[in-house]
XYZ file of C-alpha atoms in Angstrom:
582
model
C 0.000 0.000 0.000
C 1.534 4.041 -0.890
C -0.247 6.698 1.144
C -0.668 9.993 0.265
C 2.891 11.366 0.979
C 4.301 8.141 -0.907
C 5.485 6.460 2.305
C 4.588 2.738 2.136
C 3.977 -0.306 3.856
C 3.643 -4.109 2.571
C 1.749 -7.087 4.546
C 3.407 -10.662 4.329
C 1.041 -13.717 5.416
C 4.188 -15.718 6.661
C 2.447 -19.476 5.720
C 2.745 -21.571 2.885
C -0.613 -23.404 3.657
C -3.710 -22.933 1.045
C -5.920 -19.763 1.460
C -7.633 -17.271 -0.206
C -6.361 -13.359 0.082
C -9.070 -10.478 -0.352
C -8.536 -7.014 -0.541
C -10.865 -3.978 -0.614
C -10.130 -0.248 0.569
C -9.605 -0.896 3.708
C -9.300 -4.282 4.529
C -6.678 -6.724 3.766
C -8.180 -10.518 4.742
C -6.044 -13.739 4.454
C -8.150 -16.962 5.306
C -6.084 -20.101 5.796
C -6.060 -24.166 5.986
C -3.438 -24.145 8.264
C -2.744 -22.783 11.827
C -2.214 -19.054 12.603
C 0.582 -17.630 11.567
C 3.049 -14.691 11.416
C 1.750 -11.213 9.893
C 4.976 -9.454 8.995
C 4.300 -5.544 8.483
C 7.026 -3.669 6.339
C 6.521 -0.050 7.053
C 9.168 2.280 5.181
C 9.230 5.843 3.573
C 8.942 4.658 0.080
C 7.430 1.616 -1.747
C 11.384 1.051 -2.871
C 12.172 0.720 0.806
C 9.183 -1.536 1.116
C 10.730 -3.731 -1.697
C 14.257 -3.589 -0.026
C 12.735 -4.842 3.252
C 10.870 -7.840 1.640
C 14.851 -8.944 -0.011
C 15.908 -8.392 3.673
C 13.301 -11.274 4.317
C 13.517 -13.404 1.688
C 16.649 -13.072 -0.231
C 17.874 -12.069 -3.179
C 18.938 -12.808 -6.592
C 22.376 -14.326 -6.928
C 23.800 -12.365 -9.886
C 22.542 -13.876 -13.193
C 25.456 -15.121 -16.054
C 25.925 -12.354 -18.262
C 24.090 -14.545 -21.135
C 20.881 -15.142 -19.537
C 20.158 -11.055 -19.997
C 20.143 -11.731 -23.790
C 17.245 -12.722 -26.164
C 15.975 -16.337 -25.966
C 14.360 -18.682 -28.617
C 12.612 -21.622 -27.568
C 9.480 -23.219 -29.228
C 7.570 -26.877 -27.802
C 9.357 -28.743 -29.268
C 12.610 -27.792 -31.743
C 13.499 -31.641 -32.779
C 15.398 -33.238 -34.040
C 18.630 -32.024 -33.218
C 19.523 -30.551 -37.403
C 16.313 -28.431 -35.812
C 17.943 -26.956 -33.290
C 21.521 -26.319 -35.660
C 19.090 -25.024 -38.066
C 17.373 -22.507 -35.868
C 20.762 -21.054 -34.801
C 21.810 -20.765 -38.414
C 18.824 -18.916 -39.173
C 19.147 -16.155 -36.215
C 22.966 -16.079 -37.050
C 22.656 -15.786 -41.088
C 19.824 -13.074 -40.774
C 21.924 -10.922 -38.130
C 19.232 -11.261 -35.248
C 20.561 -11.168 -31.974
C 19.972 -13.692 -29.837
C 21.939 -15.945 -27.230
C 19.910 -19.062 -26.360
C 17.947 -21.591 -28.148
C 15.694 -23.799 -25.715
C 15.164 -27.624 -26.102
C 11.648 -28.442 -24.290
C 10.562 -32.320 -23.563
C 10.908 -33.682 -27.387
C 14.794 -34.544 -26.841
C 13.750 -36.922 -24.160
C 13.859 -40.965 -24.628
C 9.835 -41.209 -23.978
C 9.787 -38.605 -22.018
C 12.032 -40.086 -19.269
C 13.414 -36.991 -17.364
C 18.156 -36.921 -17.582
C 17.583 -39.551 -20.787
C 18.138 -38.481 -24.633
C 15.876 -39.758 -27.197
C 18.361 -42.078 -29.234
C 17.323 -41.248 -32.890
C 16.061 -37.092 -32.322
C 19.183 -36.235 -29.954
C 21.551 -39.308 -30.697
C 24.419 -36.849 -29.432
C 23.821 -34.249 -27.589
C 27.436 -33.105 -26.722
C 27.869 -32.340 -30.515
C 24.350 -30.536 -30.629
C 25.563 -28.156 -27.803
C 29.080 -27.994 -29.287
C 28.312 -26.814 -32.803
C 25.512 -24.069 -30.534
C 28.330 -22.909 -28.516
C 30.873 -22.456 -31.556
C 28.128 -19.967 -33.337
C 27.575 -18.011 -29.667
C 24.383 -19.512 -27.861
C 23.773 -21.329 -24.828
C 21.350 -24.000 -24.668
C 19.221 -24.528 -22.002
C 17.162 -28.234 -21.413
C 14.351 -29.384 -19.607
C 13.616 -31.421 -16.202
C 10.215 -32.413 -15.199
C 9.529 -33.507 -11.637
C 7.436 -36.567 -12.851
C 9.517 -40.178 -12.939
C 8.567 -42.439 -14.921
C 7.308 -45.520 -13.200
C 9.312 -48.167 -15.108
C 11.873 -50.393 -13.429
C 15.238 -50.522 -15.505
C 14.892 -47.052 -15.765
C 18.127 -45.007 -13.664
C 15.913 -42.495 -12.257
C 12.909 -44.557 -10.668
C 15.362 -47.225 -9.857
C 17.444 -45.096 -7.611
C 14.645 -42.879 -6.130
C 12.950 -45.823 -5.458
C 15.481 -47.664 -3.556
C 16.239 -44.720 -1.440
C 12.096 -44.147 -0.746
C 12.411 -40.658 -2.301
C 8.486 -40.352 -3.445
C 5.788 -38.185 -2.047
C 3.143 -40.398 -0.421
C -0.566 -40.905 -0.839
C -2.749 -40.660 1.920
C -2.195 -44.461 2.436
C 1.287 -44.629 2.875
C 2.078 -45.913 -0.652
C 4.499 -43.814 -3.539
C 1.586 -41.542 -5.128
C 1.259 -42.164 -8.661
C 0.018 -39.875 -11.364
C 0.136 -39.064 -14.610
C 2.396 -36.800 -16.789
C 3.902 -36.436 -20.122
C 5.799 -40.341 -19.729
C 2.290 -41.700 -18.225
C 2.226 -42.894 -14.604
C 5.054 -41.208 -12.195
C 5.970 -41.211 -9.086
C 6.797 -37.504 -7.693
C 9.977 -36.373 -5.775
C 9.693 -35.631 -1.871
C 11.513 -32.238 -2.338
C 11.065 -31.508 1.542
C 13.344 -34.178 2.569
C 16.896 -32.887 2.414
C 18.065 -36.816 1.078
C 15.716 -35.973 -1.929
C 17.062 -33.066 -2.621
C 20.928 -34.073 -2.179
C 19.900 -37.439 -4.969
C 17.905 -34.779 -7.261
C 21.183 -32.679 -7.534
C 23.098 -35.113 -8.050
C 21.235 -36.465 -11.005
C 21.970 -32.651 -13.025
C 26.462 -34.024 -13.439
C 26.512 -36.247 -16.327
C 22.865 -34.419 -17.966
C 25.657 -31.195 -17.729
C 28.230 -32.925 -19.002
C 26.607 -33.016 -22.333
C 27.435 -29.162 -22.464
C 24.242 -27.742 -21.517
C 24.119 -24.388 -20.015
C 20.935 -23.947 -18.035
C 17.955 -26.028 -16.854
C 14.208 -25.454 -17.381
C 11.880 -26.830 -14.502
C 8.581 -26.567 -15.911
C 4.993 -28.489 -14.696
C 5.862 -28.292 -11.010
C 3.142 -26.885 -9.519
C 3.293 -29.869 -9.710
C 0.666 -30.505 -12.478
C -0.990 -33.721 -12.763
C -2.970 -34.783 -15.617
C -5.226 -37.049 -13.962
C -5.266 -35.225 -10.631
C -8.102 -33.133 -8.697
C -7.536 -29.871 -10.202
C -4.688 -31.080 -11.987
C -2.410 -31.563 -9.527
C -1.351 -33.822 -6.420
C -5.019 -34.647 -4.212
C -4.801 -32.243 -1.019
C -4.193 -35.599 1.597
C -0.950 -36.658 -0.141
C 2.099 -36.999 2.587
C 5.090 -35.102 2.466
C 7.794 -36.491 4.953
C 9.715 -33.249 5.230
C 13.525 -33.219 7.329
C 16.076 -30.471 8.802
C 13.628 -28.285 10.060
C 10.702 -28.868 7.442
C 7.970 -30.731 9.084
C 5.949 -33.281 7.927
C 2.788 -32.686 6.682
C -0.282 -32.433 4.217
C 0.393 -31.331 0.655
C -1.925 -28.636 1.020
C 0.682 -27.009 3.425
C 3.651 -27.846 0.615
C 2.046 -27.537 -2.972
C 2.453 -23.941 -2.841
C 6.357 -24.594 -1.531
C 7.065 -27.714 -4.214
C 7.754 -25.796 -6.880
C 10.562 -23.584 -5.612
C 11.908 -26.639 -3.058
C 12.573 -28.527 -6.689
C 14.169 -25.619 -7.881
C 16.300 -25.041 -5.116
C 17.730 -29.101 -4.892
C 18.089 -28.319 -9.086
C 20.772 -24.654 -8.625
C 22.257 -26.475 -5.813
C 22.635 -29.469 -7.873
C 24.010 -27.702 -11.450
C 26.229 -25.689 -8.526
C 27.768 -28.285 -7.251
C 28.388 -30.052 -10.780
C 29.917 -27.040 -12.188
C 30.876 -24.510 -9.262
C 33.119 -22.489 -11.709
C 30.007 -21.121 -13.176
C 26.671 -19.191 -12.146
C 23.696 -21.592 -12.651
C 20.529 -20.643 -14.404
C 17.517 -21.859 -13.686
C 13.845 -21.010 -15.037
C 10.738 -22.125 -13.277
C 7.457 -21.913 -13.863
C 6.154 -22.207 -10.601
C 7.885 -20.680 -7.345
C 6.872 -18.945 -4.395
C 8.413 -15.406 -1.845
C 11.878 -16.157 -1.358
C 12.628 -18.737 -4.559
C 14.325 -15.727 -6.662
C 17.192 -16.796 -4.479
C 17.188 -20.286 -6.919
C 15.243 -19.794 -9.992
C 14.481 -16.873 -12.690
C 9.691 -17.009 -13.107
C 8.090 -16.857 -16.462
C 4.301 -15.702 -16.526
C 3.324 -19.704 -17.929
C 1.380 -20.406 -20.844
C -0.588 -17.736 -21.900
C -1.774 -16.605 -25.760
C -1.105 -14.899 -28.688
C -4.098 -12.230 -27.934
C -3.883 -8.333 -27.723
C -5.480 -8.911 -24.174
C -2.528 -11.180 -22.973
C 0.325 -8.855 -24.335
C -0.692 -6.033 -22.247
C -1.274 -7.814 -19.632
C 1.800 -9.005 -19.240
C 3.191 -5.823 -18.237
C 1.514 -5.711 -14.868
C 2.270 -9.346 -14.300
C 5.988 -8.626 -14.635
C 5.740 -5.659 -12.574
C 4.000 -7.811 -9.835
C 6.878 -10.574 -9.847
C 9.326 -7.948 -9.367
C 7.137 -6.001 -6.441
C 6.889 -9.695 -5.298
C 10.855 -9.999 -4.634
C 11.510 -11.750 -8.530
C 13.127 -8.933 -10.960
C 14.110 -11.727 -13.684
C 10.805 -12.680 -15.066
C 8.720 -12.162 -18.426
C 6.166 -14.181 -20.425
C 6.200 -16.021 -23.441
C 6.972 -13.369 -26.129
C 4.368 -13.804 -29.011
C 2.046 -16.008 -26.934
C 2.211 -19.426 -26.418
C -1.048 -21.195 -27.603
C -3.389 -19.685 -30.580
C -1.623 -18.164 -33.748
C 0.078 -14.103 -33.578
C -0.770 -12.328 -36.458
C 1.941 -10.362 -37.893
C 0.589 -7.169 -36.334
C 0.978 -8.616 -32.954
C 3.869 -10.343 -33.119
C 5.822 -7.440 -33.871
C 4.537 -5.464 -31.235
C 4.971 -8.256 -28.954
C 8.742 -8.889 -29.712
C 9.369 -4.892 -29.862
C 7.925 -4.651 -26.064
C 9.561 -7.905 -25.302
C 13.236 -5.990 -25.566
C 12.767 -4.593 -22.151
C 11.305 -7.340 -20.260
C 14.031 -8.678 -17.307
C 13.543 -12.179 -19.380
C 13.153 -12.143 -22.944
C 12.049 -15.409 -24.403
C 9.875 -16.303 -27.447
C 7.843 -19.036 -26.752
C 5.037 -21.305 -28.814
C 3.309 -24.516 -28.853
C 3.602 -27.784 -30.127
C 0.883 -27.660 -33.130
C 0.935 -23.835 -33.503
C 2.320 -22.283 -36.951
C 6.596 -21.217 -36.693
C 7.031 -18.411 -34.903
C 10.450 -17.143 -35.280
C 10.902 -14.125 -36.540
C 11.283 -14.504 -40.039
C 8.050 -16.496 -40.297
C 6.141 -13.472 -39.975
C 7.746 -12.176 -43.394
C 10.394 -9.094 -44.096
C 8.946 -6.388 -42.439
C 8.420 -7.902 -39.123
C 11.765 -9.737 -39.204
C 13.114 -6.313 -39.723
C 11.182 -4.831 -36.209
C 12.412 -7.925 -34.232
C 16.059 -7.205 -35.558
C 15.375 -2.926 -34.516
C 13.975 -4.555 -31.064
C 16.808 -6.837 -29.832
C 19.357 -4.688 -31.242
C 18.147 -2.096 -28.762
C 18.074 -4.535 -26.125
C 21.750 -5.524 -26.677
C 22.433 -2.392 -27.079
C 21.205 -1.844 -22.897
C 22.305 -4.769 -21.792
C 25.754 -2.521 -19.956
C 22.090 -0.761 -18.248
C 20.301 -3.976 -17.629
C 23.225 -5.582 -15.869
C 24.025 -2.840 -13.759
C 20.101 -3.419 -12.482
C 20.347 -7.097 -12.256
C 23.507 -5.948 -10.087
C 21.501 -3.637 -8.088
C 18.212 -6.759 -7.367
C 21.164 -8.828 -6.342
C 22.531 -6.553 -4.147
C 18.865 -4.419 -2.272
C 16.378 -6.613 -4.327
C 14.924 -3.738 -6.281
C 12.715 -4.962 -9.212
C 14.311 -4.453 -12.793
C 10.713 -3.315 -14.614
C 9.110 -1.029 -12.224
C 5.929 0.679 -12.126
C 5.668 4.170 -13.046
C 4.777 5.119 -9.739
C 7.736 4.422 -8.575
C 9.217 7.866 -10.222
C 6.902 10.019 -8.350
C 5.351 7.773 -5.270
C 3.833 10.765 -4.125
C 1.208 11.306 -7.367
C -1.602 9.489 -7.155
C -2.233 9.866 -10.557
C 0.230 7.174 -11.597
C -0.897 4.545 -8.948
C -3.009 2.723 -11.602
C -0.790 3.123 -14.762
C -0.186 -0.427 -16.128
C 0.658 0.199 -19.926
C 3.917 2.393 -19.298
C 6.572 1.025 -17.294
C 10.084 1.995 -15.749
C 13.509 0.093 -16.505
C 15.194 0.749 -13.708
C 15.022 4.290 -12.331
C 16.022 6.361 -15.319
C 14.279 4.625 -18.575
C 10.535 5.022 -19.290
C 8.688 2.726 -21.867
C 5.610 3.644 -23.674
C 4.221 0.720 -25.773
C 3.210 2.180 -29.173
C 0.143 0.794 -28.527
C -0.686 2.310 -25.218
C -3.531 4.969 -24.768
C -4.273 7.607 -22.325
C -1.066 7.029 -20.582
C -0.146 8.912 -17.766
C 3.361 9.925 -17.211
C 5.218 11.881 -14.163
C 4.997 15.279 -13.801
C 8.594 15.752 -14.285
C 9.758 16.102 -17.984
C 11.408 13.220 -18.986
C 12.601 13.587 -21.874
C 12.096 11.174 -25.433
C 14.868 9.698 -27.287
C 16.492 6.589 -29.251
C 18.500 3.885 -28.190
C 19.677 3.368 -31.932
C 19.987 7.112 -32.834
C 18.415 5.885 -36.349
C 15.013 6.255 -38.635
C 14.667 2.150 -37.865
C 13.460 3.019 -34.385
C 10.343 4.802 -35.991
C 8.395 1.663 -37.491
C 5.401 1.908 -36.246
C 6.100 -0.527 -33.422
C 9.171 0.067 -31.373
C 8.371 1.665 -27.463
C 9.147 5.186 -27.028
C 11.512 5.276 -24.232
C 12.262 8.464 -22.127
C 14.964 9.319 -20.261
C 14.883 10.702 -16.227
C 16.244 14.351 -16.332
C 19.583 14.043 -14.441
C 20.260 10.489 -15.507
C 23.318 9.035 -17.731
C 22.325 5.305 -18.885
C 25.631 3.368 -20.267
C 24.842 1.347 -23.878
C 27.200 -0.897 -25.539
C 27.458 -1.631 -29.491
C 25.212 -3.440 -31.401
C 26.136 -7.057 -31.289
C 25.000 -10.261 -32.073
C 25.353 -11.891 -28.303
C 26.917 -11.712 -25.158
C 29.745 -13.636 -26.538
C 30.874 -10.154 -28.212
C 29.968 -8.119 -25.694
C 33.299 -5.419 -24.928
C 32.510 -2.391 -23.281
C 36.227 -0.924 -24.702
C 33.863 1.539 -26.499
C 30.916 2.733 -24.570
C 28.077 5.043 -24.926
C 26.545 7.222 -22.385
C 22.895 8.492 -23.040
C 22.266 11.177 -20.735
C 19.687 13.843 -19.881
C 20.760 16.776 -18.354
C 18.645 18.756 -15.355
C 18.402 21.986 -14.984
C 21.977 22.685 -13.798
C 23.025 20.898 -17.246
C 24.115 17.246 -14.847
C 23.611 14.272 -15.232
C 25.090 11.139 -13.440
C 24.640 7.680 -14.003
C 26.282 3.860 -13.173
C 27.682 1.287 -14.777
C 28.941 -2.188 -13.455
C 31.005 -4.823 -15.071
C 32.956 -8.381 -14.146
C 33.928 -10.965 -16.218
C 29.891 -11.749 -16.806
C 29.831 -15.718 -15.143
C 31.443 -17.141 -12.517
C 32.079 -16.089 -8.772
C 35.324 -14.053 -9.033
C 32.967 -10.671 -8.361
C 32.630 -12.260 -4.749
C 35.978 -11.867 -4.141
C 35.847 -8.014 -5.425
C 36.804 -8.732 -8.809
C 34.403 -6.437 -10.256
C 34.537 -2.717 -10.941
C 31.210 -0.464 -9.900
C 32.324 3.267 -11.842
C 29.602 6.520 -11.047
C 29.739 8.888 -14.039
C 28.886 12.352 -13.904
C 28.623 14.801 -16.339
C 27.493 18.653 -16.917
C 26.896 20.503 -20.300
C 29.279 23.377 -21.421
C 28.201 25.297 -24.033
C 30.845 23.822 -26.503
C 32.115 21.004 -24.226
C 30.702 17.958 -22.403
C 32.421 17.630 -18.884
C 32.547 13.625 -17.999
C 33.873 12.271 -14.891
C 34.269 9.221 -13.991
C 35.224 7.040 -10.518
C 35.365 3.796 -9.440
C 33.359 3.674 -6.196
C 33.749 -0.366 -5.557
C 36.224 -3.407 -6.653
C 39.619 -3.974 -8.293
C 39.104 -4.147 -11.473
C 41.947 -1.646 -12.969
C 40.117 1.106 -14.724
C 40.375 1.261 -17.966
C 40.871 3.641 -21.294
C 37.758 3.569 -23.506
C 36.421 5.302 -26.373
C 33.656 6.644 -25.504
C 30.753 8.676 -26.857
C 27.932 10.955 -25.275
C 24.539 11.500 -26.169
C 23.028 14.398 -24.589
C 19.177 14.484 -24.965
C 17.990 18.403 -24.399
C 15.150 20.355 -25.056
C 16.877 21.244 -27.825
C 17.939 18.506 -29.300
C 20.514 15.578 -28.657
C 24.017 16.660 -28.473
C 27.285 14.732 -29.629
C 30.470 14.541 -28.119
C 32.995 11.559 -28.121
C 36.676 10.977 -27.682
C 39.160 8.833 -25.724
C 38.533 8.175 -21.948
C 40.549 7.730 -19.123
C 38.901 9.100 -16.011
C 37.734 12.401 -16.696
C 37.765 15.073 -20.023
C 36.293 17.505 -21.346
C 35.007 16.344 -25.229
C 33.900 18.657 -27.306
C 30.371 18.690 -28.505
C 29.619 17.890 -32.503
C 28.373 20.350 -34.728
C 27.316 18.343 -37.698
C 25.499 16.446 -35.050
C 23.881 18.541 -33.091
């Protein structure tokens, strides 16, 4: 909740039993299966501060691998392997940028979770070695369901070690998923959790890059309400006690999640994990990046994925998005291409479509659309120096990477209800080109381009605005992360009225844990307009990375115009300002 004076307070129901939430004016009512429980009030002088309090409850994000922030391709099912090579190709030939293609439950033998189907994915070490030689990741799927079929690694093991979440009766609970009847992992016992983890070494070893855990709500085809029945046992350990699954179904999801990082950890310490879920709960950012779930290729879901993105992040999960295009039902062109232009500045940018549906890569949709989604994830590669300094900043105070526009003024009322507009971080503003009656902060924030070029005036690119006072770091146009060298760096900035501006930009080696040991470098720019000269300075407030030369380029946005001044930089000059590009 924001009062008047934009001072704020949050209300955390401290049980993971089933109930039912209701809100009105002036009531807030939480009615529960379970016992009483803890009511946690946050009560701080901004919602920010609210947010920062909820991280200093829950957690927050380990920092994500530098890839992860890039654009994502993924489609139910790409198969057979030449698929996936050929999708990769395609992005790669046609200059779209993009860093990972996604292999959903087709590469499986018979759907048998840690198995490769023998004829689609006879070798999946070369499929993931000819990926990583063109620049993408891959990342894989993992199901909770087992298969229920002795000879088979998996059930065998779990099995012997009595691993399964019980039925009311005492006996392994069987239901049905994609590989017909399973049997479901106890995630609340710690020995569960220890075997799951250990199952992720030789599945990595194949060269795979991040997991997927997807139906582990869990689902259940033939299941009351499509899940586990209410009575099932969960046997729990170290602190979890045992109980009911209608105090753990809400909890499964993120406890599989967490035995799944710790696992890929442990299997490959040297680098950061990435893990996507697509069920979680307060406190399982700490494990796993949220996507929205299957939703469809309708005007009605697009926009509404913008305040279901901004509620993850208010939520305590900054890396989330939804399925870019829609999952089920068939995008038109129209839609598509706003879709994927919005989708640049989601925290995770993934296209996304079902098994049965029409292609929906970008080409598919024909030139002129291929060309937007090329103009859209340019710009987002072009922010990604901006959209890893936030993803620093949620790891560090748990602030939410998309924020609501409130959050620029917390004090106007007016922009308490805006859900079309959103921020990126503190200094962006997006407008979808779609959006209507929008209603923006008082304060002039300024328009401008992330490309500087006619491309970003199709018809479907965001308008993005620019805080006055604020200097946002962009990198060059590349193709993915692989290239990505901030040795020449751009700073867009808007001036206030003094003529300063002052922004941040953070770097490390993008994966691995060396940051933890300070091997990072966090550098505060500031800058003030001359009238022939643009003052920068720059300082390195935090790690040892050695600071170093770059050429680098401002953009000053004004009320006149944008301004142009670049040169060589080493700490702090004065460059002079363009006059053929002013």
């Amino acid at each position: 909740g924001v009062r008047a004076d934009g001072s704020a307070f949050g209300v955390l129901f401290d049980t993971t039993w089933r109930a039912e939430l209701q809100c009105t004016d002036s009531t807030i009512e939480l009615q529960s299966e379970g016992p009483p429980c803890r009511v946690i009030v946050i009560d701080r002088s901004s919602p920010q501060q609210v947010v920062r309090g909820l991280a200093e409850l829950t957690g927050t994000i380990p920092l994500p691998p530098l890839w992860s922030l890039g654009f994502q391709q993924c489609r139910y099912s790409y198969y057979p392997d030449a698929r996936v090579r050929q999708i990769a190709d395609e992005f790669r030939k046609r200059q779209l940028p993009c860093d990972v293609i996604w292999v959903d439950i087709d590469f499986m033998d018979h759907f048998k979770i840690f198995t490769f189907d023998p004829n689609y994915f006879p070798d999946p070490s070369a499929t993931n070695s000819y990926l990583h030689e063109h620049g993408f990741k891959s990342v894989w799927m993992v199901d909770p369901g087992v298969k229920i079929e002795k000879g088979y690694s998996v059930y065998d093991s779990g099995t012997a070690r009595d691993l399964w979440v019980k039925a009311a009766d005492g006996k392994d609970f069987h239901g049905e998923v994609w590989p017909g009847q399973c049997v479901f992992p106890d995630f609340t016992m710690p020995e569960t959790r220890a075997w799951w983890g250990g199952l992720y070494k030789d599945f990595l070893a194949t060269g795979i890059d991040g997991i997927w855990n997807d139906m582990n709500e869990p689902a259940v085809f033939d299941g009351p309400d499509h899940s586990m029945p209410q009575d099932n046992h969960h046997r729990g350990g170290a602190g979890i006690p045992p109980g009911p699954h209608t105090r753990y179904h809400n909890v499964y999801g993120m406890e599989m999640v967490r035995a799944s990082r710790e696992g890929v950890l442990a299997a490959r310490p040297e680098k950061r994990p990435f893990v996507l879920t697509r069920d979680n709960y307060l406190g399982g950012q700490r494990y796993a990046a949220t996507w929205t779930g299957d939703n469809v290729a309708t005007w009605e879901n697009l926009k509404l994925s913008i305040p279901m993105s901004i509620n993850l992040g208010l939520s305590g999960q900054p890396i989330s998005g939804p399925d870019i295009g829609g999952y089920e039902k068939v995008a038109t062109p129209d839609l598509f291409g706003n879709w994927i232009s919005l989708g640049a500045f989601y925290p995770f940018a993934r296209a996304h479509k079902a098994k049965g549906m029409p292609n929906q890569e970008p080409w598919e949709f024909g030139a002129r659309i291929e060309a937007v989604a090329r103009t859209a994830l340019t710009r987002r590669y072009r922010l990604l120096p901006y959209l890893y300094t936030l993803f620093r900043e949620a790891s560090v105070d748990g602030l939410p990477v998309m924020r609501p526009v409130f959050f620029a003024d917390p004090a106007d009322p007016r922009l308490r209800k805006e859900e079309q507009a959103f921020l990126v971080g503190g200094d962006l503003l997006v407008v979808p080109r779609w959006a209507k009656n929008v209603t923006l902060p008082r304060e002039k924030w300024r328009e401008t381009h992330l490309l500087g070029g006619s491309d970003e005036n199709d018809g479907f690119q965001p308008t993005v605005k620019i805080r006055p006072g604020a200097a946002v770091p962009l990198g060059e146009p590349i193709q993915h992360t692989g290239e990505y060298d901030l040795g020449t760096l751009t700073l867009l900035a808007s001036p206030d009225q003094n003529g300063d501006a002052e922004g941040w930009l953070y770097e490390d080696a993008g994966d691995g844990f060396a940051y933890k040991q300070g091997h990072y470098a966090l550098t505060r720019f500031r800058l003030h307009q001359g009238d022939r000269t643009i003052h920068v300075a720059a300082k390195q407030t935090e790690g040892d990375f050695p600071p170093r030369p770059r050429r680098l380029t401002v953009r000053l946005v004004t009320d006149i115009g944008e301004l142009v001044a670049s040169g060589d930089f080493s700490g702090s000059t004065n460059l002079t300002i363009d006059p053929k590009k002013r």
